[in-house]
Structure formats: structure tokens, C-alpha cells
């Protein structure tokens, strides 16, 4: 049964929340040990920036949405991802991980993802963004948030991520509904779109960015004590959710990412030799070649503002 997008949009509007809804001074800070803080800070910094990658992706998708209602939903998702990043910054501030107005530095792989999005995302068809964003949300968000809830016992953290998880569940539901909608297109159009984009500089560079980003996060999770099987279970969910759609299997890039996820979840697959080599090589990428972090990063704040969704959130 097709999702009623008007009903979903109203549900999204009704369930907005703000940082001001959280008591950031509530007890629980003492549950974070000093020994754990450095690793947790690096983890939270990556998570915060991944939320912004998702936000930038939704901003681009809003411009290509098949209906005005879906475009409006994506604009809400854009704002929600930014709010998630702000909430994660607020947790870092609560835990004494940020000095003054400090904003944590993104890792080199996330910087690459940010540059790719700012350079290519607005020109990518919905069939590309509408497939990659669900994979990132299911795999990375699913595994990262699960890890936090298991390893961090601060009740404020759990309160924040209960709200974030509720938002993400709506994101994923819409993601896969739209992915199935993309699969409704004629096979000829799907094939032409795929072939014309698969050899494009944007998609090639995107793949070179995506592979080490995914493996870096996998390696970081393992180093922090998360069993890799939990990340693999999250990635397998991409195929499971995709198979529920009647037409999702017809989207070529869905099939590519499905096969790729099989390689990622197989720790014995030689793919990991390549992917981990790319992670190591990325560390030598000259930082001087990076452009300044885009102006939209200035919207990051740990301040508990009361507004639920910003006006003009469709600005990239």
C-alpha cells in the first residue's frame, strides 16, 4: 500500500522538537568517564558531521522531488538533520568536550564527502541521491546511534537519541517509498540514467569518496568496541527494506549498492584490502587542497534554540 505523503508531511510537522525541549543540565554527566572522553569526542564529531552530510543531501533532493509534498518533506528532513547535529554538539558541550564556541573538525573522509556534495549533489539525479542517502541513513546512522545507546549511560543522551531515532525512522520510511517510486520509471529511462551517470566524474569521484568513508567508520566502530556484526546487520537492512518495495529492485544503483554491501559485511572479502588502503591513502590528501568548509556549517550551534524548523531551510 502506497504511503500517503500528505499524511506523512502532517505527521512530520506535528512531531517537531527543539533543543530547548531538553534539560541539558540534568544529572548524568558523571556517567562519562575521563578515559572514554577522547574516543567519544572523535566519535561524536564524526557523527555530527555525518548528520550535516545527510542534511546537504536532502537539500539537493528537495530540488528534484517528484511532487511538491515530497519536496516539502525533504526540506523538513534537511532541517531535522541539522537539528540532530546541533543536539550532538550540545551533548559534547554538556560532557565538557568543546571549548568556548569550538566546532569539531570533520575527518578527512567527511571533508571529502562535504566537498563532493557541494560540487556535484545539485546536479545528481534523484535516482542517485535517492539511493545513496537511504544507504547512509540505514548503515551509518543505524549502527552509530545503536552504539551510542549501548555504550553511553547518560539519560540525557538517551532522551536526545530517542527523538533523533524517531525522526530517522520517518526519514527511512520516506526514503524507501521514494526509492520504490523511482523504480516505477520505464526500464529504458532507468538504464539511460544509470549509464549516463555511472561514467560521469561526479559519480566516479563519489564512489572514491564513499568507499573509504564507509570503511573508516567501520574501523572506528570496531576500535571503540562495537562488534562489526552490528554494522553489518544495519547494512543488510538496506537490502531487506528495499525488497519490500514492489519496484525498488528495478533501480540499477540499488542493485550496485546491494552487491557492495555484501562485500562490506564479509570481513574476509578482499574488498577490504582495497578499502582500507584507500582509508590510509586519504590521510595523505593535502589539506591545503580542501576548499573552506561551506558557509552552511555556520548554522551549527549547541545553543538550545526554541525554533523547531528554520525558515529558508531549503537553502543549500
PDB file of C-alpha atoms in Angstrom:
ATOM      1  CA  UNK A   1       0.000   0.000   0.000  1.00  0.00           C
ATOM      2  CA  UNK A   2       1.481   3.342  -1.067  1.00  0.00           C
ATOM      3  CA  UNK A   3       2.356   5.841   1.631  1.00  0.00           C
ATOM      4  CA  UNK A   4       0.103   8.883   1.942  1.00  0.00           C
ATOM      5  CA  UNK A   5       2.706  11.655   1.634  1.00  0.00           C
ATOM      6  CA  UNK A   6       0.318  14.396   2.738  1.00  0.00           C
ATOM      7  CA  UNK A   7      -0.393  12.447   5.910  1.00  0.00           C
ATOM      8  CA  UNK A   8       3.324  11.845   6.437  1.00  0.00           C
ATOM      9  CA  UNK A   9       4.076  15.549   5.991  1.00  0.00           C
ATOM     10  CA  UNK A  10       1.488  16.444   8.622  1.00  0.00           C
ATOM     11  CA  UNK A  11       2.948  13.833  10.983  1.00  0.00           C
ATOM     12  CA  UNK A  12       6.412  15.330  10.489  1.00  0.00           C
ATOM     13  CA  UNK A  13       5.092  18.823  11.225  1.00  0.00           C
ATOM     14  CA  UNK A  14       3.277  17.618  14.343  1.00  0.00           C
ATOM     15  CA  UNK A  15       6.364  15.895  15.752  1.00  0.00           C
ATOM     16  CA  UNK A  16       8.911  18.673  15.519  1.00  0.00           C
ATOM     17  CA  UNK A  17      11.089  19.264  18.567  1.00  0.00           C
ATOM     18  CA  UNK A  18      13.757  21.732  19.611  1.00  0.00           C
ATOM     19  CA  UNK A  19      16.943  21.690  21.678  1.00  0.00           C
ATOM     20  CA  UNK A  20      15.115  23.827  24.225  1.00  0.00           C
ATOM     21  CA  UNK A  21      12.878  20.809  24.966  1.00  0.00           C
ATOM     22  CA  UNK A  22      15.858  19.056  26.614  1.00  0.00           C
ATOM     23  CA  UNK A  23      17.107  19.753  30.140  1.00  0.00           C
ATOM     24  CA  UNK A  24      20.817  19.950  29.327  1.00  0.00           C
ATOM     25  CA  UNK A  25      21.733  20.446  32.999  1.00  0.00           C
ATOM     26  CA  UNK A  26      20.017  17.265  34.210  1.00  0.00           C
ATOM     27  CA  UNK A  27      22.125  14.716  36.174  1.00  0.00           C
ATOM     28  CA  UNK A  28      24.104  12.093  34.276  1.00  0.00           C
ATOM     29  CA  UNK A  29      27.278  13.849  33.128  1.00  0.00           C
ATOM     30  CA  UNK A  30      29.257  11.811  35.658  1.00  0.00           C
ATOM     31  CA  UNK A  31      28.468   8.601  33.742  1.00  0.00           C
ATOM     32  CA  UNK A  32      31.049   9.588  31.080  1.00  0.00           C
ATOM     33  CA  UNK A  33      34.494   8.543  32.290  1.00  0.00           C
ATOM     34  CA  UNK A  34      37.520  10.720  31.580  1.00  0.00           C
ATOM     35  CA  UNK A  35      39.267   7.777  29.895  1.00  0.00           C
ATOM     36  CA  UNK A  36      36.378   7.329  27.469  1.00  0.00           C
ATOM     37  CA  UNK A  37      36.001  11.021  26.586  1.00  0.00           C
ATOM     38  CA  UNK A  38      38.724  11.348  23.904  1.00  0.00           C
ATOM     39  CA  UNK A  39      37.349   8.447  21.841  1.00  0.00           C
ATOM     40  CA  UNK A  40      33.778   9.579  22.401  1.00  0.00           C
ATOM     41  CA  UNK A  41      34.665  13.115  21.292  1.00  0.00           C
ATOM     42  CA  UNK A  42      36.105  11.850  17.994  1.00  0.00           C
ATOM     43  CA  UNK A  43      33.080   9.611  17.515  1.00  0.00           C
ATOM     44  CA  UNK A  44      30.599  12.418  18.214  1.00  0.00           C
ATOM     45  CA  UNK A  45      32.463  14.798  15.910  1.00  0.00           C
ATOM     46  CA  UNK A  46      32.150  12.316  13.032  1.00  0.00           C
ATOM     47  CA  UNK A  47      28.501  11.670  13.848  1.00  0.00           C
ATOM     48  CA  UNK A  48      27.748  15.401  13.928  1.00  0.00           C
ATOM     49  CA  UNK A  49      29.286  15.924  10.507  1.00  0.00           C
ATOM     50  CA  UNK A  50      27.593  12.868   9.028  1.00  0.00           C
ATOM     51  CA  UNK A  51      24.284  14.456  10.042  1.00  0.00           C
ATOM     52  CA  UNK A  52      25.319  17.504   8.024  1.00  0.00           C
ATOM     53  CA  UNK A  53      26.202  15.333   5.042  1.00  0.00           C
ATOM     54  CA  UNK A  54      22.662  13.967   5.242  1.00  0.00           C
ATOM     55  CA  UNK A  55      21.242  17.487   5.567  1.00  0.00           C
ATOM     56  CA  UNK A  56      23.078  18.647   2.450  1.00  0.00           C
ATOM     57  CA  UNK A  57      21.851  15.562   0.597  1.00  0.00           C
ATOM     58  CA  UNK A  58      18.226  16.279   1.493  1.00  0.00           C
ATOM     59  CA  UNK A  59      18.649  19.911   0.406  1.00  0.00           C
ATOM     60  CA  UNK A  60      19.701  18.672  -3.041  1.00  0.00           C
ATOM     61  CA  UNK A  61      16.915  16.074  -3.161  1.00  0.00           C
ATOM     62  CA  UNK A  62      14.276  18.719  -2.394  1.00  0.00           C
ATOM     63  CA  UNK A  63      15.124  20.362  -5.725  1.00  0.00           C
ATOM     64  CA  UNK A  64      14.450  17.125  -7.624  1.00  0.00           C
ATOM     65  CA  UNK A  65      11.483  15.754  -5.693  1.00  0.00           C
ATOM     66  CA  UNK A  66       8.711  14.289  -7.889  1.00  0.00           C
ATOM     67  CA  UNK A  67       5.932  16.196  -6.067  1.00  0.00           C
ATOM     68  CA  UNK A  68       5.679  19.446  -4.070  1.00  0.00           C
ATOM     69  CA  UNK A  69       4.696  17.446  -0.973  1.00  0.00           C
ATOM     70  CA  UNK A  70       7.826  15.277  -1.144  1.00  0.00           C
ATOM     71  CA  UNK A  71       9.915  18.416  -1.729  1.00  0.00           C
ATOM     72  CA  UNK A  72       8.468  19.907   1.464  1.00  0.00           C
ATOM     73  CA  UNK A  73       9.171  16.673   3.351  1.00  0.00           C
ATOM     74  CA  UNK A  74      12.795  16.783   2.208  1.00  0.00           C
ATOM     75  CA  UNK A  75      13.093  20.385   3.389  1.00  0.00           C
ATOM     76  CA  UNK A  76      11.897  19.274   6.820  1.00  0.00           C
ATOM     77  CA  UNK A  77      14.379  16.392   6.751  1.00  0.00           C
ATOM     78  CA  UNK A  78      17.143  18.864   5.878  1.00  0.00           C
ATOM     79  CA  UNK A  79      16.273  20.921   8.962  1.00  0.00           C
ATOM     80  CA  UNK A  80      15.940  17.807  11.128  1.00  0.00           C
ATOM     81  CA  UNK A  81      19.404  16.544  10.198  1.00  0.00           C
ATOM     82  CA  UNK A  82      20.830  19.944  11.126  1.00  0.00           C
ATOM     83  CA  UNK A  83      18.961  19.780  14.443  1.00  0.00           C
ATOM     84  CA  UNK A  84      20.431  16.333  15.077  1.00  0.00           C
ATOM     85  CA  UNK A  85      23.925  17.747  14.537  1.00  0.00           C
ATOM     86  CA  UNK A  86      23.170  20.630  16.896  1.00  0.00           C
ATOM     87  CA  UNK A  87      21.872  18.231  19.556  1.00  0.00           C
ATOM     88  CA  UNK A  88      25.039  16.157  19.256  1.00  0.00           C
ATOM     89  CA  UNK A  89      27.116  19.316  19.655  1.00  0.00           C
ATOM     90  CA  UNK A  90      25.064  20.161  22.745  1.00  0.00           C
ATOM     91  CA  UNK A  91      25.864  16.735  24.193  1.00  0.00           C
ATOM     92  CA  UNK A  92      29.568  17.301  23.526  1.00  0.00           C
ATOM     93  CA  UNK A  93      29.312  20.681  25.268  1.00  0.00           C
ATOM     94  CA  UNK A  94      27.479  19.041  28.185  1.00  0.00           C
ATOM     95  CA  UNK A  95      30.254  16.477  28.503  1.00  0.00           C
ATOM     96  CA  UNK A  96      32.994  19.138  28.534  1.00  0.00           C
ATOM     97  CA  UNK A  97      34.399  18.211  25.136  1.00  0.00           C
ATOM     98  CA  UNK A  98      34.162  21.655  23.494  1.00  0.00           C
ATOM     99  CA  UNK A  99      35.914  24.857  24.499  1.00  0.00           C
ATOM    100  CA  UNK A 100      34.043  28.121  24.003  1.00  0.00           C
ATOM    101  CA  UNK A 101      32.436  28.220  20.554  1.00  0.00           C
ATOM    102  CA  UNK A 102      34.580  25.342  19.249  1.00  0.00           C
ATOM    103  CA  UNK A 103      33.152  23.327  16.379  1.00  0.00           C
ATOM    104  CA  UNK A 104      34.849  19.906  15.997  1.00  0.00           C
ATOM    105  CA  UNK A 105      36.896  19.304  12.876  1.00  0.00           C
ATOM    106  CA  UNK A 106      35.490  16.773  10.383  1.00  0.00           C
ATOM    107  CA  UNK A 107      37.739  13.856   9.436  1.00  0.00           C
ATOM    108  CA  UNK A 108      39.436  13.936   6.057  1.00  0.00           C
ATOM    109  CA  UNK A 109      36.917  11.471   4.593  1.00  0.00           C
ATOM    110  CA  UNK A 110      33.969  13.521   5.779  1.00  0.00           C
ATOM    111  CA  UNK A 111      35.622  16.654   4.363  1.00  0.00           C
ATOM    112  CA  UNK A 112      35.781  14.819   1.043  1.00  0.00           C
ATOM    113  CA  UNK A 113      32.098  13.944   1.314  1.00  0.00           C
ATOM    114  CA  UNK A 114      31.227  17.568   2.059  1.00  0.00           C
ATOM    115  CA  UNK A 115      33.218  18.785  -0.954  1.00  0.00           C
ATOM    116  CA  UNK A 116      31.604  16.177  -3.191  1.00  0.00           C
ATOM    117  CA  UNK A 117      28.121  17.195  -2.084  1.00  0.00           C
ATOM    118  CA  UNK A 118      28.762  20.896  -2.586  1.00  0.00           C
ATOM    119  CA  UNK A 119      30.290  20.276  -6.016  1.00  0.00           C
ATOM    120  CA  UNK A 120      28.079  17.573  -7.500  1.00  0.00           C
ATOM    121  CA  UNK A 121      24.940  16.920  -5.442  1.00  0.00           C
ATOM    122  CA  UNK A 122      22.752  19.568  -7.050  1.00  0.00           C
ATOM    123  CA  UNK A 123      23.426  18.071 -10.498  1.00  0.00           C
ATOM    124  CA  UNK A 124      22.856  14.462  -9.470  1.00  0.00           C
ATOM    125  CA  UNK A 125      19.513  12.889 -10.469  1.00  0.00           C
ATOM    126  CA  UNK A 126      17.095  11.739  -7.793  1.00  0.00           C
ATOM    127  CA  UNK A 127      17.836   8.118  -8.777  1.00  0.00           C
ATOM    128  CA  UNK A 128      21.407   8.574  -7.451  1.00  0.00           C
ATOM    129  CA  UNK A 129      20.778  10.656  -4.333  1.00  0.00           C
ATOM    130  CA  UNK A 130      17.575   8.755  -3.583  1.00  0.00           C
ATOM    131  CA  UNK A 131      19.594   5.521  -3.399  1.00  0.00           C
ATOM    132  CA  UNK A 132      22.794   6.655  -1.668  1.00  0.00           C
ATOM    133  CA  UNK A 133      21.128   8.683   1.108  1.00  0.00           C
ATOM    134  CA  UNK A 134      18.982   5.711   2.301  1.00  0.00           C
ATOM    135  CA  UNK A 135      22.086   3.525   2.432  1.00  0.00           C
ATOM    136  CA  UNK A 136      23.951   6.081   4.549  1.00  0.00           C
ATOM    137  CA  UNK A 137      20.965   6.558   6.850  1.00  0.00           C
ATOM    138  CA  UNK A 138      20.362   2.843   7.336  1.00  0.00           C
ATOM    139  CA  UNK A 139      24.005   1.798   7.645  1.00  0.00           C
ATOM    140  CA  UNK A 140      25.827   4.638   9.337  1.00  0.00           C
ATOM    141  CA  UNK A 141      23.081   6.277  11.362  1.00  0.00           C
ATOM    142  CA  UNK A 142      21.645   2.917  12.374  1.00  0.00           C
ATOM    143  CA  UNK A 143      24.941   1.492  13.595  1.00  0.00           C
ATOM    144  CA  UNK A 144      26.304   4.695  15.123  1.00  0.00           C
ATOM    145  CA  UNK A 145      23.186   5.524  17.090  1.00  0.00           C
ATOM    146  CA  UNK A 146      22.853   1.941  18.298  1.00  0.00           C
ATOM    147  CA  UNK A 147      26.433   2.033  19.531  1.00  0.00           C
ATOM    148  CA  UNK A 148      25.846   5.252  21.482  1.00  0.00           C
ATOM    149  CA  UNK A 149      22.754   3.947  23.220  1.00  0.00           C
ATOM    150  CA  UNK A 150      24.616   0.808  24.278  1.00  0.00           C
ATOM    151  CA  UNK A 151      27.849   2.437  25.421  1.00  0.00           C
ATOM    152  CA  UNK A 152      26.729   5.780  26.886  1.00  0.00           C
ATOM    153  CA  UNK A 153      24.563   5.745  30.003  1.00  0.00           C
ATOM    154  CA  UNK A 154      23.814   9.443  30.377  1.00  0.00           C
ATOM    155  CA  UNK A 155      19.969   9.673  30.482  1.00  0.00           C
ATOM    156  CA  UNK A 156      20.050  12.988  28.594  1.00  0.00           C
ATOM    157  CA  UNK A 157      21.891  11.248  25.750  1.00  0.00           C
ATOM    158  CA  UNK A 158      19.164   8.601  25.652  1.00  0.00           C
ATOM    159  CA  UNK A 159      16.451  11.263  25.664  1.00  0.00           C
ATOM    160  CA  UNK A 160      18.103  13.078  22.742  1.00  0.00           C
ATOM    161  CA  UNK A 161      18.601   9.958  20.684  1.00  0.00           C
ATOM    162  CA  UNK A 162      15.079   8.754  21.275  1.00  0.00           C
ATOM    163  CA  UNK A 163      13.962  11.916  19.465  1.00  0.00           C
ATOM    164  CA  UNK A 164      16.612  11.502  16.775  1.00  0.00           C
ATOM    165  CA  UNK A 165      15.674   7.857  16.230  1.00  0.00           C
ATOM    166  CA  UNK A 166      12.020   8.786  15.823  1.00  0.00           C
ATOM    167  CA  UNK A 167      12.978  11.324  13.167  1.00  0.00           C
ATOM    168  CA  UNK A 168      15.238   8.834  11.408  1.00  0.00           C
ATOM    169  CA  UNK A 169      12.507   6.208  11.289  1.00  0.00           C
ATOM    170  CA  UNK A 170      10.364   8.651   9.292  1.00  0.00           C
ATOM    171  CA  UNK A 171      13.324   9.523   7.064  1.00  0.00           C
ATOM    172  CA  UNK A 172      13.901   5.872   6.247  1.00  0.00           C
ATOM    173  CA  UNK A 173      10.213   5.189   5.600  1.00  0.00           C
ATOM    174  CA  UNK A 174      10.047   8.068   3.101  1.00  0.00           C
ATOM    175  CA  UNK A 175      13.462   7.193   1.621  1.00  0.00           C
ATOM    176  CA  UNK A 176      12.360   3.715   0.629  1.00  0.00           C
ATOM    177  CA  UNK A 177       8.927   4.835  -0.536  1.00  0.00           C
ATOM    178  CA  UNK A 178      10.589   7.303  -2.922  1.00  0.00           C
ATOM    179  CA  UNK A 179      13.124   4.667  -3.975  1.00  0.00           C
ATOM    180  CA  UNK A 180      10.229   2.410  -4.925  1.00  0.00           C
ATOM    181  CA  UNK A 181       8.644   5.346  -6.765  1.00  0.00           C
ATOM    182  CA  UNK A 182      11.883   5.829  -8.721  1.00  0.00           C
ATOM    183  CA  UNK A 183      11.666   2.161  -9.712  1.00  0.00           C
ATOM    184  CA  UNK A 184       8.268   2.819 -11.353  1.00  0.00           C
ATOM    185  CA  UNK A 185      10.037   4.525 -14.269  1.00  0.00           C
ATOM    186  CA  UNK A 186      10.342   2.714 -17.576  1.00  0.00           C
ATOM    187  CA  UNK A 187      13.297   0.335 -17.771  1.00  0.00           C
ATOM    188  CA  UNK A 188      14.740   2.302 -20.697  1.00  0.00           C
ATOM    189  CA  UNK A 189      14.805   5.539 -18.689  1.00  0.00           C
ATOM    190  CA  UNK A 190      16.329   3.814 -15.645  1.00  0.00           C
ATOM    191  CA  UNK A 191      19.026   2.268 -17.832  1.00  0.00           C
ATOM    192  CA  UNK A 192      19.821   5.531 -19.644  1.00  0.00           C
ATOM    193  CA  UNK A 193      20.001   7.454 -16.356  1.00  0.00           C
ATOM    194  CA  UNK A 194      22.316   4.839 -14.861  1.00  0.00           C
ATOM    195  CA  UNK A 195      24.650   4.529 -17.854  1.00  0.00           C
ATOM    196  CA  UNK A 196      24.870   8.290 -18.353  1.00  0.00           C
ATOM    197  CA  UNK A 197      25.756   8.848 -14.707  1.00  0.00           C
ATOM    198  CA  UNK A 198      27.926   5.844 -13.913  1.00  0.00           C
ATOM    199  CA  UNK A 199      30.756   7.169 -16.103  1.00  0.00           C
ATOM    200  CA  UNK A 200      30.316  10.792 -15.019  1.00  0.00           C
ATOM    201  CA  UNK A 201      33.084  12.485 -12.996  1.00  0.00           C
ATOM    202  CA  UNK A 202      30.597  13.177 -10.208  1.00  0.00           C
ATOM    203  CA  UNK A 203      29.674   9.544  -9.668  1.00  0.00           C
ATOM    204  CA  UNK A 204      33.234   8.250 -10.085  1.00  0.00           C
ATOM    205  CA  UNK A 205      34.558  10.752  -7.542  1.00  0.00           C
ATOM    206  CA  UNK A 206      31.574   9.971  -5.334  1.00  0.00           C
ATOM    207  CA  UNK A 207      32.480   6.280  -5.312  1.00  0.00           C
ATOM    208  CA  UNK A 208      36.099   7.112  -4.456  1.00  0.00           C
ATOM    209  CA  UNK A 209      34.792   9.164  -1.542  1.00  0.00           C
ATOM    210  CA  UNK A 210      32.118   6.712  -0.378  1.00  0.00           C
ATOM    211  CA  UNK A 211      34.281   3.575  -0.112  1.00  0.00           C
ATOM    212  CA  UNK A 212      36.894   4.896   2.368  1.00  0.00           C
ATOM    213  CA  UNK A 213      34.248   6.867   4.304  1.00  0.00           C
ATOM    214  CA  UNK A 214      32.283   3.697   4.957  1.00  0.00           C
ATOM    215  CA  UNK A 215      35.351   1.657   5.896  1.00  0.00           C
ATOM    216  CA  UNK A 216      36.733   4.389   8.153  1.00  0.00           C
ATOM    217  CA  UNK A 217      33.505   4.436  10.112  1.00  0.00           C
ATOM    218  CA  UNK A 218      33.505   0.644  10.244  1.00  0.00           C
ATOM    219  CA  UNK A 219      37.080   0.620  11.563  1.00  0.00           C
ATOM    220  CA  UNK A 220      36.367   3.384  14.107  1.00  0.00           C
ATOM    221  CA  UNK A 221      33.385   1.475  15.465  1.00  0.00           C
ATOM    222  CA  UNK A 222      35.436  -1.697  15.833  1.00  0.00           C
ATOM    223  CA  UNK A 223      38.216   0.230  17.619  1.00  0.00           C
ATOM    224  CA  UNK A 224      35.669   1.610  20.078  1.00  0.00           C
ATOM    225  CA  UNK A 225      34.403  -1.870  20.885  1.00  0.00           C
ATOM    226  CA  UNK A 226      31.343  -2.275  18.672  1.00  0.00           C
ATOM    227  CA  UNK A 227      31.086  -5.698  17.141  1.00  0.00           C
ATOM    228  CA  UNK A 228      31.288  -5.274  13.349  1.00  0.00           C
ATOM    229  CA  UNK A 229      28.338  -7.643  13.005  1.00  0.00           C
ATOM    230  CA  UNK A 230      26.081  -4.848  14.267  1.00  0.00           C
ATOM    231  CA  UNK A 231      27.185  -2.570  11.457  1.00  0.00           C
ATOM    232  CA  UNK A 232      26.714  -5.451   9.045  1.00  0.00           C
ATOM    233  CA  UNK A 233      23.192  -6.053  10.339  1.00  0.00           C
ATOM    234  CA  UNK A 234      22.434  -2.364   9.732  1.00  0.00           C
ATOM    235  CA  UNK A 235      23.776  -2.586   6.182  1.00  0.00           C
ATOM    236  CA  UNK A 236      21.809  -5.762   5.473  1.00  0.00           C
ATOM    237  CA  UNK A 237      18.710  -3.798   6.439  1.00  0.00           C
ATOM    238  CA  UNK A 238      19.195  -1.728   3.263  1.00  0.00           C
ATOM    239  CA  UNK A 239      18.517  -4.776   1.104  1.00  0.00           C
ATOM    240  CA  UNK A 240      15.740  -6.024   3.386  1.00  0.00           C
ATOM    241  CA  UNK A 241      13.858  -2.716   3.267  1.00  0.00           C
ATOM    242  CA  UNK A 242      14.470  -2.362  -0.444  1.00  0.00           C
ATOM    243  CA  UNK A 243      12.993  -5.761  -1.178  1.00  0.00           C
ATOM    244  CA  UNK A 244       9.726  -4.736   0.465  1.00  0.00           C
ATOM    245  CA  UNK A 245       9.131  -2.293  -2.381  1.00  0.00           C
ATOM    246  CA  UNK A 246       7.492  -3.663  -5.494  1.00  0.00           C
ATOM    247  CA  UNK A 247       9.710  -1.729  -7.902  1.00  0.00           C
ATOM    248  CA  UNK A 248      12.856  -0.866  -5.905  1.00  0.00           C
ATOM    249  CA  UNK A 249      14.773  -3.810  -7.379  1.00  0.00           C
ATOM    250  CA  UNK A 250      14.490  -2.167 -10.821  1.00  0.00           C
ATOM    251  CA  UNK A 251      16.725   0.748  -9.778  1.00  0.00           C
ATOM    252  CA  UNK A 252      20.236  -0.126 -11.077  1.00  0.00           C
ATOM    253  CA  UNK A 253      22.127   1.757  -8.384  1.00  0.00           C
ATOM    254  CA  UNK A 254      20.135  -0.061  -5.691  1.00  0.00           C
ATOM    255  CA  UNK A 255      21.480  -3.327  -7.102  1.00  0.00           C
ATOM    256  CA  UNK A 256      25.027  -1.923  -7.170  1.00  0.00           C
ATOM    257  CA  UNK A 257      24.856  -0.801  -3.536  1.00  0.00           C
ATOM    258  CA  UNK A 258      23.222  -4.090  -2.556  1.00  0.00           C
ATOM    259  CA  UNK A 259      26.173  -6.016  -4.008  1.00  0.00           C
ATOM    260  CA  UNK A 260      28.646  -3.578  -2.485  1.00  0.00           C
ATOM    261  CA  UNK A 261      27.077  -4.012   0.957  1.00  0.00           C
ATOM    262  CA  UNK A 262      27.575  -7.783   0.628  1.00  0.00           C
ATOM    263  CA  UNK A 263      31.306  -7.171   0.191  1.00  0.00           C
ATOM    264  CA  UNK A 264      31.439  -4.753   3.134  1.00  0.00           C
ATOM    265  CA  UNK A 265      29.732  -7.160   5.531  1.00  0.00           C
ATOM    266  CA  UNK A 266      32.064 -10.012   4.555  1.00  0.00           C
ATOM    267  CA  UNK A 267      35.158  -9.293   6.666  1.00  0.00           C
ATOM    268  CA  UNK A 268      37.106 -11.919   4.696  1.00  0.00           C
ATOM    269  CA  UNK A 269      36.391 -10.333   1.318  1.00  0.00           C
ATOM    270  CA  UNK A 270      39.489  -8.963  -0.469  1.00  0.00           C
ATOM    271  CA  UNK A 271      37.496  -5.772  -0.980  1.00  0.00           C
ATOM    272  CA  UNK A 272      38.656  -4.671   2.482  1.00  0.00           C
ATOM    273  CA  UNK A 273      42.289  -4.661   1.345  1.00  0.00           C
ATOM    274  CA  UNK A 274      41.379  -2.048  -1.246  1.00  0.00           C
ATOM    275  CA  UNK A 275      39.026  -0.077   1.003  1.00  0.00           C
ATOM    276  CA  UNK A 276      41.450   0.090   3.935  1.00  0.00           C
ATOM    277  CA  UNK A 277      44.253   1.099   1.585  1.00  0.00           C
ATOM    278  CA  UNK A 278      42.042   3.945   0.402  1.00  0.00           C
ATOM    279  CA  UNK A 279      41.442   4.960   4.035  1.00  0.00           C
ATOM    280  CA  UNK A 280      45.213   5.117   4.626  1.00  0.00           C
ATOM    281  CA  UNK A 281      45.860   6.990   1.400  1.00  0.00           C
ATOM    282  CA  UNK A 282      43.214   9.551   2.250  1.00  0.00           C
ATOM    283  CA  UNK A 283      45.248  10.554   5.308  1.00  0.00           C
ATOM    284  CA  UNK A 284      47.909  11.887   2.916  1.00  0.00           C
ATOM    285  CA  UNK A 285      45.466  14.043   0.996  1.00  0.00           C
ATOM    286  CA  UNK A 286      46.903  17.584   1.147  1.00  0.00           C
ATOM    287  CA  UNK A 287      44.628  19.598   3.412  1.00  0.00           C
ATOM    288  CA  UNK A 288      45.640  22.727   1.523  1.00  0.00           C
ATOM    289  CA  UNK A 289      43.622  21.404  -1.444  1.00  0.00           C
ATOM    290  CA  UNK A 290      40.407  21.467   0.550  1.00  0.00           C
ATOM    291  CA  UNK A 291      38.228  24.463  -0.035  1.00  0.00           C
ATOM    292  CA  UNK A 292      36.964  26.293   3.053  1.00  0.00           C
ATOM    293  CA  UNK A 293      34.168  24.436   4.851  1.00  0.00           C
ATOM    294  CA  UNK A 294      30.915  25.692   3.271  1.00  0.00           C
ATOM    295  CA  UNK A 295      29.065  28.577   4.873  1.00  0.00           C
ATOM    296  CA  UNK A 296      26.170  26.335   5.867  1.00  0.00           C
ATOM    297  CA  UNK A 297      28.338  24.850   8.620  1.00  0.00           C
ATOM    298  CA  UNK A 298      27.852  28.144  10.494  1.00  0.00           C
ATOM    299  CA  UNK A 299      24.302  27.007  11.197  1.00  0.00           C
ATOM    300  CA  UNK A 300      25.784  24.501  13.652  1.00  0.00           C
ATOM    301  CA  UNK A 301      25.174  25.514  17.242  1.00  0.00           C
ATOM    302  CA  UNK A 302      24.840  23.790  20.582  1.00  0.00           C
ATOM    303  CA  UNK A 303      22.629  26.649  21.824  1.00  0.00           C
ATOM    304  CA  UNK A 304      19.159  25.345  22.870  1.00  0.00           C
ATOM    305  CA  UNK A 305      17.142  27.478  20.455  1.00  0.00           C
ATOM    306  CA  UNK A 306      13.373  27.124  20.573  1.00  0.00           C
ATOM    307  CA  UNK A 307      12.593  27.120  16.864  1.00  0.00           C
ATOM    308  CA  UNK A 308      11.660  23.698  15.521  1.00  0.00           C
ATOM    309  CA  UNK A 309      12.277  24.247  11.802  1.00  0.00           C
ATOM    310  CA  UNK A 310      14.110  27.176  10.316  1.00  0.00           C
ATOM    311  CA  UNK A 311      12.615  29.312   7.612  1.00  0.00           C
ATOM    312  CA  UNK A 312      14.556  29.123   4.400  1.00  0.00           C
ATOM    313  CA  UNK A 313      15.800  25.654   5.252  1.00  0.00           C
ATOM    314  CA  UNK A 314      15.868  24.853   1.556  1.00  0.00           C
ATOM    315  CA  UNK A 315      18.990  26.963   1.155  1.00  0.00           C
ATOM    316  CA  UNK A 316      21.991  24.819   0.316  1.00  0.00           C
TER     317      UNK A 316
END
